[in-house]
CSV table of C-alpha atoms and ligand atoms in Angstrom, one decimal:
chain,number,residue,atom,x,y,z
A,68,MET,CA,-3.5,4.0,7.6
A,69,SER,CA,-1.4,0.9,6.8
A,70,LEU,CA,1.1,-1.3,8.7
A,71,LEU,CA,4.3,-2.9,7.5
A,72,VAL,CA,4.8,-6.5,8.7
A,73,LEU,CA,8.3,-8.0,8.6
A,74,SER,CA,10.5,-10.8,9.9
A,75,GLY,CA,14.1,-10.4,11.1
A,76,SER,CA,14.9,-13.8,9.6
A,77,VAL,CA,15.0,-14.9,6.0
A,78,ARG,CA,15.7,-18.5,6.8
A,79,ARG,CA,13.5,-20.8,4.7
A,80,ASP,CA,11.5,-22.3,7.5
A,81,SER,CA,11.8,-19.3,9.8
A,82,PHE,CA,9.6,-19.4,12.9
A,83,HIS,CA,9.6,-15.5,12.8
A,84,THR,CA,8.3,-15.5,9.3
A,85,LYS,CA,5.5,-17.8,10.4
A,86,LEU,CA,4.8,-15.5,13.4
A,87,ALA,CA,4.8,-12.4,11.1
A,88,ASN,CA,2.4,-14.2,8.7
A,89,ALA,CA,0.1,-15.1,11.7
A,90,ALA,CA,0.1,-11.3,12.6
A,91,ALA,CA,-0.6,-10.4,9.0
A,92,GLU,CA,-3.5,-12.8,8.9
A,93,GLU,CA,-4.9,-11.3,12.1
A,94,LEU,CA,-4.5,-7.8,10.7
A,95,GLY,CA,-6.5,-9.0,7.7
A,96,ARG,CA,-9.2,-10.5,9.9
A,97,GLN,CA,-9.5,-7.1,11.8
A,98,GLY,CA,-9.8,-5.2,8.5
A,99,GLN,CA,-6.5,-3.5,8.9
A,100,ALA,CA,-4.6,-2.5,5.8
A,101,HIS,CA,-1.0,-3.9,5.8
A,102,THR,CA,1.9,-4.9,3.6
A,103,VAL,CA,4.0,-8.0,4.3
A,104,LEU,CA,7.7,-7.3,3.6
A,105,ASN,CA,10.1,-10.2,2.9
A,106,LEU,CA,13.6,-8.8,3.5
A,107,ALA,CA,15.0,-11.5,1.2
A,108,ASP,CA,13.6,-9.5,-1.7
A,109,PHE,CA,15.8,-6.5,-0.8
A,110,PRO,CA,19.3,-7.8,0.0
A,111,LEU,CA,21.7,-5.2,1.3
A,112,PRO,CA,25.5,-5.3,2.0
A,113,LEU,CA,26.7,-5.0,5.5
A,114,TYR,CA,26.6,-1.2,6.3
A,115,ASP,CA,29.9,0.5,5.6
A,116,GLY,CA,30.4,4.2,5.5
A,117,ASP,CA,32.6,3.9,2.4
A,118,LEU,CA,29.8,2.1,0.5
A,119,GLU,CA,27.4,4.9,1.5
A,120,THR,CA,29.8,7.5,0.2
A,121,GLN,CA,29.6,5.7,-3.2
A,122,GLY,CA,25.8,6.1,-3.1
A,123,LEU,CA,23.0,4.6,-1.1
A,124,PRO,CA,22.1,1.1,-2.5
A,125,ALA,CA,18.8,1.1,-4.4
A,126,ASN,CA,17.3,-1.4,-1.9
A,127,ALA,CA,18.1,1.0,1.0
A,128,LYS,CA,16.3,3.8,-0.8
A,129,HIS,CA,13.4,1.5,-1.7
A,130,LEU,CA,13.0,0.3,1.9
A,131,ARG,CA,13.3,3.8,3.3
A,132,LYS,CA,10.4,4.9,1.0
A,133,LEU,CA,8.4,1.7,1.9
A,134,PHE,CA,8.9,2.3,5.7
A,135,ALA,CA,7.9,6.0,5.2
A,136,GLU,CA,4.7,5.0,3.4
A,137,HIS,CA,3.5,3.0,6.4
A,138,ASP,CA,2.2,4.3,9.7
A,139,GLY,CA,3.5,1.5,11.9
A,140,PHE,CA,5.3,-1.8,12.0
A,141,VAL,CA,4.9,-5.4,13.2
A,142,ILE,CA,8.4,-6.8,13.6
A,143,ALA,CA,9.0,-10.5,14.4
A,144,ASN,CA,12.6,-10.6,15.5
A,145,PRO,CA,14.8,-13.6,16.5
A,146,GLU,CA,17.1,-13.5,19.4
A,147,TYR,CA,20.8,-14.1,18.5
A,148,ASN,CA,22.9,-14.3,21.6
A,149,GLY,CA,20.6,-12.1,23.6
A,150,SER,CA,20.2,-9.5,20.9
A,151,ILE,CA,18.7,-8.4,17.6
A,152,THR,CA,19.7,-10.2,14.4
A,153,PRO,CA,22.4,-8.6,12.2
A,154,LEU,CA,20.0,-8.8,9.3
A,155,LEU,CA,17.4,-6.6,11.0
A,156,LYS,CA,19.9,-4.2,12.5
A,157,ASN,CA,21.6,-3.8,9.1
A,158,VAL,CA,18.2,-3.0,7.5
A,159,LEU,CA,17.3,-0.5,10.3
A,160,ASP,CA,20.7,1.1,9.9
A,161,TRP,CA,20.6,1.5,6.1
A,162,VAL,CA,17.0,2.7,6.2
A,163,SER,CA,18.1,5.4,8.7
A,164,ARG,CA,20.4,6.9,6.1
A,165,LYS,CA,19.2,9.3,3.4
A,166,ASP,CA,20.4,11.1,0.3
A,167,ALA,CA,19.0,13.9,-1.8
A,168,ASP,CA,16.5,11.5,-3.4
A,169,SER,CA,15.3,9.9,-0.2
A,170,GLN,CA,15.5,12.7,2.4
A,171,GLN,CA,11.8,13.6,2.2
A,172,PHE,CA,10.9,10.1,3.4
A,173,GLU,CA,10.6,9.7,7.2
A,174,PRO,CA,10.9,6.0,8.0
A,175,TYR,CA,10.6,6.0,11.8
A,176,ALA,CA,9.7,9.1,13.7
A,177,GLY,CA,6.1,9.0,15.0
A,178,LYS,CA,5.4,5.5,13.7
A,179,THR,CA,4.2,2.7,15.9
A,180,ALA,CA,5.6,-0.7,16.4
A,181,LEU,CA,4.5,-4.1,17.8
A,182,LEU,CA,7.3,-6.5,18.6
A,183,LEU,CA,7.0,-10.3,18.3
A,184,SER,CA,9.5,-13.1,19.1
A,185,THR,CA,9.7,-16.8,19.4
A,186,SER,CA,12.4,-19.3,20.1
A,187,PRO,CA,12.9,-23.0,20.5
A,188,GLY,CA,13.8,-22.1,24.2
A,189,SER,CA,11.4,-21.3,27.0
A,190,LEU,CA,12.3,-17.6,27.2
A,191,ALA,CA,10.9,-17.1,23.7
A,192,GLY,CA,13.6,-14.7,22.5
A,193,GLN,CA,12.4,-11.9,24.7
A,194,ARG,CA,15.9,-10.6,25.5
A,195,ALA,CA,16.3,-9.4,21.9
A,196,LEU,CA,13.1,-7.5,22.1
A,197,ARG,CA,14.5,-5.1,24.8
A,198,HIS,CA,17.3,-4.2,22.3
A,199,THR,CA,14.9,-3.8,19.4
A,200,ARG,CA,12.7,-1.7,21.5
A,201,GLU,CA,15.6,0.6,22.5
A,202,ILE,CA,16.8,0.9,18.9
A,203,LEU,CA,13.3,1.8,17.5
A,204,THR,CA,12.7,4.2,20.3
A,205,SER,CA,16.0,6.0,19.7
A,206,LEU,CA,14.9,6.3,16.0
A,207,GLY,CA,11.7,8.0,17.2
A,208,ALA,CA,9.2,5.2,16.9
A,209,ILE,CA,6.6,4.5,19.6
A,210,VAL,CA,6.8,0.8,20.6
A,211,LEU,CA,3.7,-0.8,22.2
A,212,PRO,CA,4.4,-1.6,25.9
A,213,GLN,CA,3.3,-5.2,25.4
A,214,HIS,CA,5.0,-7.6,23.1
A,215,VAL,CA,4.0,-11.2,22.1
A,216,ALA,CA,6.6,-13.8,22.8
A,217,VAL,CA,5.9,-17.5,21.9
A,218,PRO,CA,8.1,-20.1,23.6
A,219,VAL,CA,9.1,-23.6,22.3
A,220,ALA,CA,8.8,-22.4,18.7
A,221,HIS,CA,9.3,-25.9,17.2
A,222,GLN,CA,6.0,-27.0,18.8
A,223,ALA,CA,4.1,-23.8,18.4
A,224,PHE,CA,3.1,-24.0,14.7
A,225,SER,CA,1.1,-26.4,12.7
A,226,PRO,CA,2.6,-28.0,9.5
A,227,GLU,CA,0.8,-25.2,7.6
A,228,GLY,CA,2.7,-22.7,9.7
A,229,LYS,CA,-0.3,-21.6,11.9
A,230,LEU,CA,0.0,-20.8,15.6
A,231,THR,CA,-1.8,-23.7,17.3
A,232,ASP,CA,-2.2,-22.4,20.9
A,233,ALA,CA,-5.5,-20.5,21.3
A,234,LYS,CA,-4.1,-18.3,24.1
A,235,GLN,CA,-1.1,-17.3,22.0
A,236,LEU,CA,-3.4,-16.5,19.1
A,237,GLN,CA,-5.6,-14.4,21.4
A,238,ALA,CA,-2.6,-12.5,22.7
A,239,LEU,CA,-1.5,-11.8,19.1
A,240,SER,CA,-5.0,-10.7,18.1
A,241,THR,CA,-5.2,-8.4,21.2
A,242,GLN,CA,-1.8,-6.7,20.5
A,243,VAL,CA,-2.4,-6.4,16.8
A,244,GLY,CA,-5.7,-4.7,17.7
A,245,GLU,CA,-3.9,-2.4,20.2
A,246,LEU,CA,-1.4,-1.5,17.5
A,247,GLY,CA,-4.2,-0.6,15.1
A,248,LYS,CA,-5.9,1.6,17.8
A,249,LEU,CA,-2.7,3.5,18.8
A,250,THR,CA,-1.7,4.0,15.1
A,251,ALA,CA,-5.2,5.4,14.3
A,252,LYS,CA,-5.1,7.7,17.3
A,253,LEU,CA,-1.7,9.1,16.3
A,254,ALA,CA,-2.8,9.5,12.7
A,255,ALA,CA,-5.9,11.4,13.8
B,330,LIG,C1,23.8,-17.0,16.1
B,330,LIG,C2,22.6,-17.5,16.9
B,330,LIG,C3,22.4,-17.2,18.2
B,330,LIG,C4,21.2,-17.6,18.8
B,330,LIG,N1,21.0,-17.1,20.1
B,330,LIG,C5,19.9,-17.4,20.7
B,330,LIG,C6,19.6,-16.8,22.0
B,330,LIG,O1,20.3,-16.0,22.6
B,330,LIG,N2,18.4,-17.1,22.6
B,330,LIG,C7,17.5,-17.9,22.0
B,330,LIG,O2,16.4,-18.1,22.5
B,330,LIG,N3,17.7,-18.5,20.8
B,330,LIG,C8,18.9,-18.3,20.1
B,330,LIG,N4,19.2,-18.8,18.9
B,330,LIG,C9,18.2,-19.8,18.3
B,330,LIG,C10,17.1,-19.0,17.5
B,330,LIG,O3,16.1,-18.6,18.4
B,330,LIG,C11,16.6,-20.0,16.5
B,330,LIG,O4,17.6,-20.4,15.6
B,330,LIG,C12,15.4,-19.4,15.8
B,330,LIG,O5,14.7,-20.5,15.1
B,330,LIG,C13,15.7,-18.3,14.9
B,330,LIG,O6,14.6,-17.7,14.3
B,330,LIG,P1,14.1,-18.2,12.8
B,330,LIG,O7,13.5,-19.6,13.0
B,330,LIG,O8,13.0,-17.2,12.6
B,330,LIG,O9,15.2,-18.1,11.9
B,330,LIG,C14,20.3,-18.4,18.2
B,330,LIG,C15,20.5,-18.8,16.9
B,330,LIG,C16,21.6,-18.4,16.2
B,330,LIG,C17,21.8,-18.8,14.8
């Protein structure tokens, strides 16, 4: 059983990449196998049906296979104007498409997901999580009822990028553990 950890932002100093890394560290501490995916390594054009007709981009196929090889996801996703980032939505859309080479890979159905967010604001980007939850659910994933949302992002991480608040770390640890338990149950 293995989990895929990703951030919906590829900004150099992204708070969500820090949050995703904190989750990955916690998964490691709990002995849970996982892969950290950096979406900057797999750039994709904005989805367009005409592009798809010319053939799925290699990165779309690669990501579809990578998603399929994992049993669940930890997704740290920024809120842009109350919703999911175009980067993450675009990746989710491309990965949902298949061709003759990639049709045997199931990227979403029956997989689990834990959602994380943070924001410089006090609402911690939680409005976007509702949309991400809806999208993943419609793709057949099972999203944990609880998410982890960290407010005031610019004060939440140490210069080394670690979460500094013990309660937030504990919440992350608990939910990462819950994701592991649910994923193992489904795999069994
Ligand atoms: C286009 C855009 C829209 C944004 N809208 C929101 C928003 O609705 N709510 C919020 O809390 N922050 C919003 N922000 C601020 C982001 O939360 C902030 O830029 C955050 O650092 C992005 O995540 P990152 O650090 O992982 O890149 C927005 C930022 C951008 C660029």
